[in-house]
Amino acid sequence: MNNPDGTVLSRLVSESATAHALLNCLIKEFALPENCLRYAWPQDMNGIAPGSYFDGADWKGIPLTISLPNQQQFFVLVDRRDLLGSHRYLSDVYARQANTPWRCPDFPAFAVQLLTACEHMTSASNDELMNQILQSQGLTAAIVRHNLAAQYPDPLGSYLASEQGLWFGHPNHPAPKARLWPEQLAQETYAPEFQSRTPLHLFEVPREGLSVGANGLSEAQVLAGFADQQQARAGQAIICMHPVQAQLFMQDGRVQRLLESGAIVDRGATGLMANPTASIRTWYIEGHAYFIKGSLNVRITNCVRKNAWYELESALLIDRLFRQLQLSQPATLGGLSVVAEPGLLSWAPQDASEADGNWFREQTGAILRENFCLYTGTDCSIMAGTLFARDLHLRPLVHEFLRRFKGDEISDKQLLSWFSDYQALLLRPVLALFFNHGIVMEPHLQNSVLTHDNGQPQQLLLRDFEGVKLTDELGITRIAADIHPRVRQSLLYSREQGWNRIVYCLLVNNLSEAVLALSWERPHLAALMWQRVEEQLVSIRAELTDAAPELDALIAGQPIACKTNLKVRLAAKADRQASYVKLVSPWAKAARHG
């Protein structure tokens, strides 16, 4: 880490990755929907040095010029014209204001210019966002520096390595590595990208006040999933926490009084030895029956990652619903494979007020998620987010993964066939759940785990019931009517909300990134891959017996919803309040390329 060359390289790589993520946001959320993007050279080339991008016969790439209402312009060379705004960037990013010469600004200046232009277009600003962007870039540099210097595991060599190898985070987010936990608690100790491994923090609490929920498990089995209960005294139980959450928890005066009185006991970092996964607050314990998803009152990218009390209850309801459907109507689920969440616990003092009780439950709340690696195999399971992400030199990891199984020469036909298998495993269950049952999954890259046989897609596991919603006209009827109003509200989506979310996760967040990575040096394959998606949608439509007007419109080439990750951060709103813009479908008959 003290190598100056490594320091310089890590800064350059981290700045490029963060700039590309910001540019992705700008293109998807502003430039394309507002018609501010043209695949053309700027009229004035003053300041753009042609020598770097011209080989004497042809320009090395396609020009992309963005002209925004405040007279801010950006220029970059890309490898393709893409209707969903997913490009490989081939040059430095140039910027200029009004009629000034083009120049390549340093990263902070580029970020300021981009945010200023977006603030002008939205009439919204967030004073914290620039700091979050810089913090994200700084942490990314540390991650790159660490993994350049260390003998890190192959990110696609095993399941855990894929969870800990997502070095650059969400490729369409302004601050993908922003984590605002206390400065004195070192990122390297608890962050997955540093291959962290640490014991969970334990507390002994009275069984009175303990809330345990389960599907198919006894209370004792649930408690044992979180911590060894043999050391607990009579009438007590042992609960576990993320070490950072434990430190935050113990800073509160209410907790300090309970510790001082002996009502609860701090057992310290003596729990199960665990590895943080890409979500930061979900832990993988080798050989253990469950992942443990705990609360973490820290803002990570968009959200504070606490387990709200109503989200705990809703996760158990969704787990129960999936169990019922898999037993009673398996043929209607499109081959669904979900990762069960069969147990949860939280604790609050028995005499606490309602407000205090909710606070304690949100601090202590934790969920058991089945450890699918015990039956899929750790060497055959990969998080899709890392599969289609970049290596330390910003090249797609998936090609090295495929070469490992298929040899150095991979044909276009093999890439298309592999993609066809992947997208079918993703699309069929998500669309079947929506149209047959009114269930809205959140199938983004980090919620998707691919199992493979010698590199060939076999199964796609969908996980994280916190993100599952129920439509107000169908899905909500599948659970009991007497649930708490706040739990019901947390689960409820309108049909339009649900469809927008599904389309964004499937096509923009997930498949668009898969297409870009797989066609990295073969951009001509992108259109053929999207043709495979269109054909798959037609096949899925034929399997549905009920009306599916949204799918009919999608097949016909209607616009695609794209979530606005930058706009919601500019407005300093909760992620749930993110709006959507419309992007032209890759198979639209009247598609325009600008």
Coordinates of C-alpha atoms in Angstrom, one line a residue:
M1 CA 0.0 0.0 0.0
N2 CA 3.0 2.3 0.4
N3 CA 4.1 1.7 -3.3
P4 CA 3.7 5.1 -5.0
D5 CA 3.0 3.4 -8.3
G6 CA 0.2 1.4 -6.7
T7 CA -1.2 4.6 -5.1
V8 CA -1.2 6.5 -8.4
L9 CA -2.8 3.5 -10.2
S10 CA -5.5 3.0 -7.6
R11 CA -6.4 6.7 -7.7
L12 CA -6.6 6.7 -11.5
V13 CA -8.7 3.5 -11.6
S14 CA -11.0 4.7 -8.8
E15 CA -11.5 8.0 -10.5
S16 CA -12.3 6.4 -13.9
A17 CA -14.7 4.0 -12.3
T18 CA -16.5 6.7 -10.3
A19 CA -16.6 9.1 -13.3
H20 CA -18.1 6.4 -15.5
A21 CA -20.8 5.7 -12.9
L22 CA -21.6 9.4 -12.8
L23 CA -21.7 9.5 -16.6
N24 CA -24.0 6.5 -16.6
C25 CA -26.4 8.3 -14.3
L26 CA -26.2 11.5 -16.4
I27 CA -26.9 9.6 -19.7
K28 CA -29.7 7.4 -18.4
E29 CA -31.5 9.9 -16.2
F30 CA -31.0 13.2 -18.0
A31 CA -29.3 13.1 -21.4
L32 CA -31.4 10.4 -23.1
P33 CA -34.8 11.2 -21.7
E34 CA -34.3 14.9 -22.2
N35 CA -32.9 14.5 -25.7
C36 CA -29.6 16.1 -24.8
L37 CA -27.3 13.4 -26.2
R38 CA -26.1 13.0 -29.8
Y39 CA -23.7 10.4 -31.3
A40 CA -21.9 13.1 -33.1
W41 CA -18.8 15.3 -33.0
P42 CA -19.2 18.6 -31.3
Q43 CA -19.2 21.5 -33.7
D44 CA -16.2 23.1 -32.0
M45 CA -13.3 20.7 -31.4
N46 CA -11.0 23.2 -29.8
G47 CA -9.1 21.4 -27.0
I48 CA -9.9 17.8 -28.1
A49 CA -6.6 16.3 -29.2
P50 CA -7.2 14.0 -32.1
G51 CA -3.9 12.2 -31.9
S52 CA -5.0 10.0 -29.0
Y53 CA -8.1 8.7 -30.7
F54 CA -7.2 8.6 -34.4
D55 CA -5.1 5.8 -35.9
G56 CA -4.5 7.4 -39.3
A57 CA -7.5 5.8 -41.0
D58 CA -10.4 5.8 -38.5
W59 CA -11.5 7.3 -35.2
K60 CA -11.2 4.8 -32.4
G61 CA -14.8 4.9 -31.3
I62 CA -18.1 6.6 -31.7
P63 CA -18.4 10.2 -30.6
L64 CA -20.9 11.0 -27.8
T65 CA -21.7 14.6 -27.1
I66 CA -24.0 15.7 -24.2
S67 CA -25.3 19.3 -24.3
L68 CA -27.2 20.4 -21.2
P69 CA -29.5 23.4 -20.7
N70 CA -27.0 25.4 -18.6
Q71 CA -24.6 25.3 -21.5
Q72 CA -22.5 22.6 -19.9
Q73 CA -21.2 20.0 -22.4
F74 CA -19.5 16.7 -22.1
F75 CA -17.8 14.6 -24.8
V76 CA -16.4 11.1 -24.8
L77 CA -15.8 8.3 -27.3
V78 CA -17.8 5.1 -26.8
D79 CA -17.9 1.7 -28.5
R80 CA -21.6 1.7 -29.4
R81 CA -24.9 3.5 -29.8
D82 CA -27.0 2.2 -27.0
L83 CA -30.6 3.1 -26.3
L84 CA -30.4 2.2 -22.6
G85 CA -27.2 4.3 -22.1
S86 CA -24.8 1.4 -21.5
H87 CA -21.5 2.0 -23.1
R88 CA -17.9 1.1 -23.0
Y89 CA -16.0 4.4 -22.6
L90 CA -12.9 4.6 -24.9
S91 CA -11.5 8.0 -24.1
D92 CA -11.0 10.6 -21.4
V93 CA -14.1 12.6 -20.6
Y94 CA -14.0 16.2 -21.9
A95 CA -16.0 19.0 -20.6
R96 CA -16.6 22.7 -21.4
Q97 CA -18.9 25.5 -20.3
A98 CA -20.5 27.7 -23.0
N99 CA -17.9 28.5 -25.7
T100 CA -14.8 27.8 -23.7
P101 CA -12.2 25.3 -25.0
W102 CA -12.7 21.6 -24.2
R103 CA -10.5 20.2 -21.5
C104 CA -10.2 17.0 -19.4
P105 CA -11.1 18.2 -15.8
D106 CA -9.7 16.4 -12.8
F107 CA -12.2 14.2 -11.1
P108 CA -13.5 16.6 -8.4
A109 CA -14.0 19.3 -11.0
F110 CA -15.8 16.9 -13.4
A111 CA -18.1 15.8 -10.6
V112 CA -18.9 19.4 -9.6
Q113 CA -19.7 20.4 -13.2
L114 CA -21.9 17.3 -13.7
L115 CA -23.8 17.9 -10.4
T116 CA -24.2 21.6 -11.2
A117 CA -25.8 20.8 -14.5
C118 CA -28.1 18.3 -13.0
E119 CA -29.1 20.6 -10.2
H120 CA -30.0 23.2 -12.8
M121 CA -32.3 20.7 -14.6
T122 CA -34.0 19.4 -11.4
S123 CA -34.0 22.6 -9.3
A124 CA -32.8 20.4 -6.4
S125 CA -29.5 20.1 -4.6
N126 CA -28.0 18.1 -1.8
D127 CA -25.1 19.6 0.0
E128 CA -24.0 16.2 1.2
L129 CA -23.9 14.5 -2.2
M130 CA -20.5 15.8 -3.4
N131 CA -18.9 14.7 -0.1
Q132 CA -20.5 11.3 -0.5
I133 CA -19.1 11.0 -4.1
L134 CA -15.6 11.9 -2.9
Q135 CA -15.8 9.5 0.0
S136 CA -17.0 6.8 -2.4
Q137 CA -14.1 7.4 -4.7
G138 CA -11.6 7.5 -1.9
L139 CA -12.8 4.2 -0.5
T140 CA -12.7 2.7 -4.0
A141 CA -9.1 3.8 -4.3
A142 CA -8.3 2.1 -1.0
I143 CA -10.1 -1.1 -2.2
V144 CA -8.1 -1.1 -5.5
R145 CA -4.8 -0.4 -3.7
H146 CA -5.4 -3.3 -1.3
N147 CA -6.4 -5.8 -3.9
L148 CA -3.5 -4.8 -6.2
A149 CA -1.0 -5.4 -3.3
A150 CA -2.7 -8.4 -1.7
Q151 CA -3.0 -12.0 -3.0
Y152 CA -6.8 -11.6 -3.2
P153 CA -9.0 -14.6 -4.2
D154 CA -10.2 -14.8 -7.7
P155 CA -13.5 -12.8 -7.6
L156 CA -15.3 -15.5 -9.5
G157 CA -13.6 -18.5 -8.0
S158 CA -16.1 -19.1 -5.3
Y159 CA -19.3 -17.7 -3.8
L160 CA -17.6 -15.8 -1.0
A161 CA -15.0 -14.4 -3.3
S162 CA -17.8 -13.0 -5.6
E163 CA -19.5 -11.3 -2.6
Q164 CA -16.2 -9.8 -1.6
G165 CA -15.0 -9.0 -5.1
L166 CA -17.5 -6.3 -6.1
W167 CA -14.8 -3.7 -6.1
F168 CA -16.6 -0.8 -7.8
G169 CA -20.2 -1.3 -6.7
H170 CA -23.4 -0.2 -8.5
P171 CA -22.4 1.0 -12.0
N172 CA -25.4 3.4 -12.2
H173 CA -25.1 5.1 -8.9
P174 CA -23.4 8.5 -8.1
A175 CA -21.7 7.2 -4.9
P176 CA -21.6 3.4 -5.1
K177 CA -19.1 3.0 -2.2
A178 CA -20.4 5.7 0.1
R179 CA -20.5 4.3 3.7
L180 CA -20.9 6.9 6.4
W181 CA -20.1 4.9 9.5
P182 CA -18.0 6.3 12.3
E183 CA -14.5 7.3 11.2
Q184 CA -12.8 5.5 14.2
L185 CA -14.2 2.1 13.0
A186 CA -11.9 1.1 10.2
Q187 CA -13.5 0.1 6.9
E188 CA -10.8 -2.5 6.4
T189 CA -11.9 -4.4 9.4
Y190 CA -15.5 -4.8 8.3
A191 CA -15.7 -4.2 4.6
P192 CA -16.0 -7.2 2.2
E193 CA -13.7 -5.8 -0.4
F194 CA -10.8 -6.2 2.1
Q195 CA -11.6 -9.9 2.5
S196 CA -12.6 -9.2 6.1
R197 CA -13.5 -11.9 8.6
T198 CA -14.5 -11.1 12.1
P199 CA -16.5 -12.5 15.0
L200 CA -20.0 -11.1 15.5
H201 CA -20.7 -9.1 18.6
L202 CA -22.9 -10.7 21.2
F203 CA -25.2 -9.5 23.9
E204 CA -27.0 -11.5 26.6
V205 CA -30.6 -10.2 27.1
P206 CA -33.6 -11.3 29.1
R207 CA -35.9 -13.8 27.2
E208 CA -38.7 -11.5 28.4
G209 CA -38.9 -8.9 25.6
L210 CA -37.4 -11.3 23.0
S211 CA -39.5 -11.6 19.8
V212 CA -38.8 -14.7 17.7
G213 CA -40.5 -15.5 14.4
A214 CA -40.2 -18.7 12.4
N215 CA -41.5 -20.7 9.4
G216 CA -40.7 -24.4 9.9
L217 CA -38.3 -23.8 12.7
S218 CA -38.6 -24.0 16.5
E219 CA -37.7 -21.0 18.7
A220 CA -34.6 -22.9 19.9
Q221 CA -33.5 -23.5 16.3
V222 CA -33.9 -19.8 15.4
L223 CA -31.9 -18.7 18.4
A224 CA -29.2 -21.3 17.7
G225 CA -29.0 -19.9 14.2
F226 CA -27.8 -16.6 15.5
A227 CA -25.5 -17.7 18.4
D228 CA -24.6 -20.6 20.6
Q229 CA -27.1 -20.4 23.5
Q230 CA -25.3 -22.9 25.8
Q231 CA -23.5 -20.1 27.5
A232 CA -26.6 -18.1 28.3
R233 CA -27.8 -18.0 31.9
A234 CA -31.2 -19.2 32.9
G235 CA -33.9 -16.9 31.6
Q236 CA -31.5 -15.2 29.2
A237 CA -30.8 -15.5 25.5
I238 CA -27.8 -14.5 23.4
I239 CA -28.3 -12.3 20.4
C240 CA -25.7 -11.1 17.8
M241 CA -25.0 -7.8 16.0
H242 CA -22.7 -6.4 13.3
P243 CA -19.7 -5.1 15.2
V244 CA -20.3 -1.6 14.0
Q245 CA -23.9 -1.7 14.9
A246 CA -22.9 -2.9 18.4
Q247 CA -20.7 0.1 18.9
L248 CA -23.5 2.5 17.8
F249 CA -26.0 0.6 20.0
M250 CA -23.8 1.0 23.1
Q251 CA -23.5 4.7 22.6
D252 CA -27.2 5.3 23.3
G253 CA -28.0 6.3 26.9
R254 CA -30.9 3.8 27.2
V255 CA -28.5 1.0 26.4
Q256 CA -25.8 2.3 28.7
R257 CA -28.3 2.3 31.6
L258 CA -29.3 -1.3 30.9
L259 CA -25.6 -2.4 30.7
E260 CA -24.8 -0.6 34.0
S261 CA -27.7 -2.2 35.8
G262 CA -26.8 -5.7 34.4
A263 CA -30.1 -6.0 32.7
I264 CA -28.2 -6.9 29.5
V265 CA -24.6 -8.1 29.3
D266 CA -22.0 -7.1 26.7
R267 CA -20.3 -10.4 25.7
G268 CA -18.1 -8.6 23.1
A269 CA -16.8 -10.0 19.8
T270 CA -17.2 -13.6 20.8
G271 CA -19.8 -14.8 18.3
L272 CA -19.6 -16.8 15.1
M273 CA -16.6 -16.0 12.9
A274 CA -18.3 -14.4 9.9
N275 CA -17.5 -12.8 6.5
P276 CA -19.3 -9.7 5.4
T277 CA -21.0 -10.0 2.0
A278 CA -21.5 -7.3 -0.6
S279 CA -24.5 -5.9 1.2
I280 CA -22.2 -5.1 4.2
R281 CA -24.8 -6.1 6.9
T282 CA -25.4 -9.7 5.7
W283 CA -22.8 -12.2 7.0
Y284 CA -21.6 -15.5 5.5
I285 CA -20.5 -18.1 8.0
E286 CA -18.7 -21.1 6.4
G287 CA -20.6 -24.3 7.0
H288 CA -23.4 -22.6 9.0
A289 CA -27.0 -23.3 8.0
Y290 CA -27.8 -19.6 7.6
F291 CA -26.6 -16.2 6.5
I292 CA -27.3 -13.6 9.2
K293 CA -28.8 -10.3 8.1
G294 CA -28.5 -7.8 10.9
S295 CA -29.4 -4.2 11.3
L296 CA -26.8 -1.5 10.5
N297 CA -27.8 2.1 11.3
V298 CA -25.4 3.4 8.7
R299 CA -26.1 5.1 5.3
I300 CA -24.7 2.8 2.6
T301 CA -25.2 4.3 -0.9
N302 CA -28.9 5.3 -0.8
C303 CA -30.2 4.0 2.6
V304 CA -29.7 3.6 6.3
R305 CA -29.5 -0.2 6.5
K306 CA -31.5 -0.9 9.6
N307 CA -34.0 -3.7 9.9
A308 CA -37.2 -1.7 10.5
W309 CA -39.6 -3.6 12.7
Y310 CA -42.3 -3.8 10.1
E311 CA -39.7 -5.1 7.5
L312 CA -38.8 -7.9 9.8
E313 CA -42.5 -9.0 10.0
S314 CA -43.0 -8.5 6.3
A315 CA -40.0 -10.7 5.5
L316 CA -41.5 -13.6 7.4
L317 CA -44.9 -13.1 5.7
I318 CA -43.2 -13.2 2.3
D319 CA -41.2 -16.3 3.2
R320 CA -44.5 -18.0 4.3
L321 CA -46.2 -17.0 1.0
F322 CA -43.4 -18.5 -1.1
R323 CA -43.6 -21.7 0.9
Q324 CA -47.3 -21.9 0.3
L325 CA -47.1 -21.2 -3.5
Q326 CA -44.3 -23.7 -4.0
L327 CA -46.4 -26.4 -2.3
S328 CA -49.7 -25.5 -3.9
Q329 CA -49.0 -23.9 -7.3
P330 CA -45.4 -24.7 -8.4
A331 CA -46.3 -24.7 -12.1
T332 CA -47.3 -21.1 -11.9
L333 CA -43.9 -19.8 -10.6
G334 CA -41.8 -20.0 -13.8
G335 CA -39.1 -22.2 -12.3
L336 CA -38.7 -19.9 -9.3
S337 CA -35.7 -20.5 -6.9
V338 CA -35.8 -18.2 -3.9
V339 CA -33.5 -18.1 -0.9
A340 CA -35.7 -18.7 2.2
E341 CA -35.7 -16.5 5.2
P342 CA -37.2 -18.8 7.8
G343 CA -36.4 -17.1 11.1
L344 CA -35.9 -13.7 12.8
L345 CA -35.5 -12.2 16.2
S346 CA -35.5 -8.8 17.9
W347 CA -35.4 -7.7 21.4
A348 CA -36.7 -4.8 23.5
P349 CA -37.0 -4.2 27.2
Q350 CA -40.4 -5.5 28.4
D351 CA -41.3 -2.2 30.0
A352 CA -40.3 0.0 27.1
S353 CA -42.6 2.5 25.6
E354 CA -43.9 1.8 22.1
A355 CA -41.4 4.3 20.6
D356 CA -38.5 2.9 22.6
G357 CA -39.6 -0.7 21.9
N358 CA -39.6 0.0 18.2
W359 CA -36.2 1.6 18.5
F360 CA -34.7 -1.4 20.3
R361 CA -36.2 -3.9 17.9
E362 CA -34.8 -2.0 14.9
Q363 CA -31.3 -2.0 16.6
T364 CA -31.4 -5.7 17.5
G365 CA -33.5 -7.1 14.6
A366 CA -31.9 -9.9 12.6
I367 CA -33.0 -12.4 9.9
L368 CA -31.8 -15.9 9.2
R369 CA -31.4 -16.6 5.4
E370 CA -30.7 -20.1 4.3
N371 CA -27.2 -20.9 3.3
F372 CA -27.8 -22.2 -0.3
C373 CA -24.1 -22.9 -0.7
L374 CA -24.6 -26.0 1.4
Y375 CA -26.5 -27.6 -1.6
T376 CA -25.4 -25.5 -4.6
G377 CA -21.7 -25.7 -3.7
T378 CA -19.5 -22.7 -3.0
D379 CA -17.4 -23.2 -6.2
C380 CA -20.5 -23.3 -8.4
S381 CA -22.3 -20.2 -7.0
I382 CA -21.6 -16.6 -8.0
M383 CA -23.3 -13.3 -7.3
A384 CA -24.4 -11.8 -10.6
G385 CA -23.3 -8.3 -9.6
T386 CA -19.6 -9.4 -9.6
L387 CA -20.0 -11.7 -12.6
F388 CA -20.8 -8.8 -14.8
A389 CA -18.5 -6.3 -13.0
R390 CA -15.0 -5.1 -13.7
D391 CA -11.6 -6.2 -12.6
L392 CA -8.9 -3.9 -11.2
H393 CA -8.0 -2.8 -14.8
L394 CA -11.7 -2.0 -15.5
R395 CA -12.2 -5.0 -17.8
P396 CA -15.3 -7.3 -17.4
L397 CA -14.6 -10.3 -15.2
V398 CA -17.0 -12.6 -17.0
H399 CA -14.7 -13.2 -20.0
E400 CA -11.9 -14.7 -17.8
F401 CA -14.6 -16.7 -16.1
L402 CA -15.9 -18.2 -19.4
R403 CA -12.3 -18.8 -20.7
R404 CA -11.7 -20.9 -17.6
F405 CA -14.3 -23.4 -18.8
K406 CA -14.5 -22.9 -22.6
G407 CA -10.9 -22.1 -23.5
D408 CA -9.2 -19.0 -24.8
E409 CA -11.2 -18.7 -28.1
I410 CA -14.9 -18.1 -27.3
S411 CA -17.1 -17.7 -30.4
D412 CA -19.9 -15.3 -30.9
K413 CA -22.3 -18.3 -31.0
Q414 CA -21.1 -19.4 -27.5
L415 CA -21.5 -16.0 -26.0
L416 CA -25.1 -15.7 -27.4
S417 CA -26.0 -19.2 -26.2
W418 CA -24.6 -18.5 -22.7
F419 CA -26.5 -15.2 -22.5
S420 CA -29.7 -16.9 -23.7
D421 CA -29.5 -19.4 -20.9
Y422 CA -28.9 -16.7 -18.3
Q423 CA -31.6 -14.3 -19.3
A424 CA -34.2 -17.1 -19.5
L425 CA -33.4 -18.2 -15.9
L426 CA -33.9 -14.5 -14.8
L427 CA -37.0 -13.5 -16.8
R428 CA -39.4 -16.4 -16.5
P429 CA -39.9 -16.5 -12.7
V430 CA -40.0 -12.8 -12.1
L431 CA -42.6 -12.2 -14.8
A432 CA -44.6 -15.3 -13.7
L433 CA -44.7 -14.1 -10.2
F434 CA -45.9 -10.6 -11.2
F435 CA -48.7 -11.6 -13.6
N436 CA -49.8 -14.8 -11.9
H437 CA -49.6 -13.7 -8.3
G438 CA -49.1 -9.9 -8.1
I439 CA -45.7 -10.4 -6.4
V440 CA -43.0 -7.8 -7.2
M441 CA -39.4 -9.1 -6.9
E442 CA -36.4 -6.9 -6.9
P443 CA -34.1 -8.9 -9.3
H444 CA -31.2 -6.5 -9.5
L445 CA -27.6 -7.8 -9.9
Q446 CA -26.9 -8.0 -6.2
N447 CA -30.1 -10.0 -5.4
S448 CA -29.3 -12.6 -8.1
V449 CA -27.0 -15.6 -7.5
L450 CA -26.1 -17.8 -10.5
T451 CA -25.3 -21.4 -10.0
H452 CA -23.4 -23.0 -12.8
D453 CA -22.0 -26.4 -14.0
N454 CA -18.5 -25.8 -15.4
G455 CA -19.5 -22.3 -16.3
Q456 CA -22.9 -23.1 -17.8
P457 CA -25.9 -21.4 -16.2
Q458 CA -28.0 -23.9 -14.3
Q459 CA -30.2 -21.9 -11.8
L460 CA -30.7 -18.3 -10.8
L461 CA -31.4 -17.8 -7.1
L462 CA -33.4 -14.7 -6.1
R463 CA -32.9 -13.4 -2.6
D464 CA -33.7 -10.6 -0.1
F465 CA -37.4 -10.5 0.9
E466 CA -37.1 -6.9 2.2
G467 CA -37.3 -5.9 -1.5
V468 CA -40.4 -8.0 -2.3
K469 CA -43.7 -6.1 -2.6
L470 CA -47.3 -7.1 -3.3
T471 CA -49.5 -5.3 -5.8
D472 CA -52.6 -3.6 -4.4
E473 CA -55.0 -5.4 -6.9
L474 CA -53.7 -9.0 -6.6
G475 CA -50.7 -9.7 -4.5
I476 CA -52.0 -8.2 -1.2
T477 CA -55.0 -10.6 -1.3
R478 CA -52.6 -13.5 -0.8
I479 CA -51.8 -12.7 2.8
A480 CA -54.0 -12.3 5.9
A481 CA -56.1 -9.2 6.1
D482 CA -55.5 -8.7 9.8
I483 CA -51.8 -7.8 9.6
H484 CA -50.6 -4.5 11.2
P485 CA -51.3 -1.5 9.0
R486 CA -47.7 -0.5 8.9
V487 CA -46.6 -3.9 7.8
R488 CA -49.3 -3.9 5.1
Q489 CA -48.1 -0.4 3.9
S490 CA -44.5 -1.6 3.7
L491 CA -45.5 -4.4 1.4
L492 CA -47.9 -2.6 -0.8
Y493 CA -47.2 -1.3 -4.4
S494 CA -49.5 -0.2 -7.1
R495 CA -49.4 -2.3 -10.2
E496 CA -47.6 0.5 -12.0
Q497 CA -45.0 0.9 -9.3
G498 CA -44.4 -2.8 -9.3
W499 CA -44.1 -3.0 -13.1
N500 CA -41.7 -0.1 -13.2
R501 CA -39.5 -1.6 -10.6
I502 CA -39.4 -5.0 -12.3
V503 CA -38.6 -3.6 -15.7
Y504 CA -35.8 -1.5 -14.3
C505 CA -34.2 -4.3 -12.3
L506 CA -34.6 -6.8 -15.1
L507 CA -33.6 -4.8 -18.2
V508 CA -31.6 -1.8 -17.1
N509 CA -29.9 -2.9 -13.9
N510 CA -29.4 -6.6 -14.7
L511 CA -29.5 -7.5 -18.4
S512 CA -28.2 -4.3 -19.7
E513 CA -25.0 -4.8 -17.7
A514 CA -24.8 -8.5 -18.8
V515 CA -25.1 -7.4 -22.4
L516 CA -22.4 -4.8 -22.0
A517 CA -20.0 -7.1 -20.3
L518 CA -20.5 -10.0 -22.6
S519 CA -20.2 -7.9 -25.8
W520 CA -17.3 -5.8 -24.5
E521 CA -15.1 -6.1 -27.5
R522 CA -17.9 -7.3 -29.8
P523 CA -20.5 -4.5 -29.7
H524 CA -22.2 -6.1 -32.7
L525 CA -23.5 -8.8 -30.4
A526 CA -25.6 -6.4 -28.3
A527 CA -28.5 -6.2 -30.7
L528 CA -28.5 -10.0 -31.1
M529 CA -28.6 -10.4 -27.3
W530 CA -31.6 -8.1 -27.0
Q531 CA -33.3 -10.0 -29.8
R532 CA -32.9 -13.1 -27.6
V533 CA -34.6 -11.2 -24.8
E534 CA -37.5 -10.1 -27.0
E535 CA -37.9 -13.8 -28.1
Q536 CA -37.9 -14.9 -24.5
L537 CA -40.5 -12.4 -23.6
V538 CA -42.8 -13.6 -26.4
S539 CA -42.3 -17.2 -25.1
I540 CA -43.2 -16.2 -21.6
R541 CA -46.3 -14.3 -22.8
A542 CA -47.5 -17.5 -24.5
E543 CA -47.2 -19.4 -21.1
L544 CA -49.5 -16.9 -19.3
T545 CA -53.2 -17.5 -19.3
D546 CA -54.3 -14.2 -17.8
A547 CA -54.2 -10.7 -19.3
A548 CA -50.7 -9.2 -19.3
P549 CA -51.1 -5.7 -20.9
E550 CA -47.7 -4.4 -19.6
L551 CA -45.9 -7.4 -21.1
D552 CA -47.7 -6.9 -24.4
A553 CA -46.6 -3.3 -24.5
L554 CA -43.0 -4.3 -23.6
I555 CA -42.9 -6.8 -26.4
A556 CA -44.3 -4.2 -28.8
G557 CA -41.4 -1.9 -28.0
Q558 CA -42.9 0.5 -25.6
P559 CA -40.4 2.6 -23.5
I560 CA -38.6 1.0 -20.6
A561 CA -38.6 2.4 -17.1
C562 CA -35.3 3.5 -15.6
K563 CA -34.9 4.3 -11.9
T564 CA -33.3 7.7 -11.1
N565 CA -30.5 6.9 -8.6
L566 CA -28.9 10.3 -9.1
K567 CA -32.1 12.4 -9.0
V568 CA -33.3 10.8 -5.8
R569 CA -29.9 11.6 -4.2
L570 CA -30.0 15.2 -5.4
A571 CA -33.4 15.5 -3.8
A572 CA -32.1 14.0 -0.6
K573 CA -35.1 11.6 -0.6
A574 CA -35.4 8.0 0.5
D575 CA -34.7 5.4 -2.1
R576 CA -38.3 4.3 -2.1
Q577 CA -39.3 7.7 -3.4
A578 CA -37.1 7.4 -6.5
S579 CA -38.9 8.3 -9.7
Y580 CA -38.5 6.7 -13.2
V581 CA -37.7 8.0 -16.6
K582 CA -38.5 6.3 -19.9
L583 CA -35.8 5.0 -22.2
V584 CA -36.3 3.7 -25.8
S585 CA -36.5 -0.1 -25.9
P586 CA -33.6 -1.9 -27.6
W587 CA -36.0 -3.7 -29.9
A588 CA -38.4 -0.8 -30.6
K589 CA -39.4 -0.7 -34.2
A590 CA -38.9 3.1 -34.4
A591 CA -35.7 3.2 -32.4
R592 CA -33.6 6.3 -32.9
H593 CA -29.8 6.4 -32.2
G594 CA -29.4 10.2 -32.2

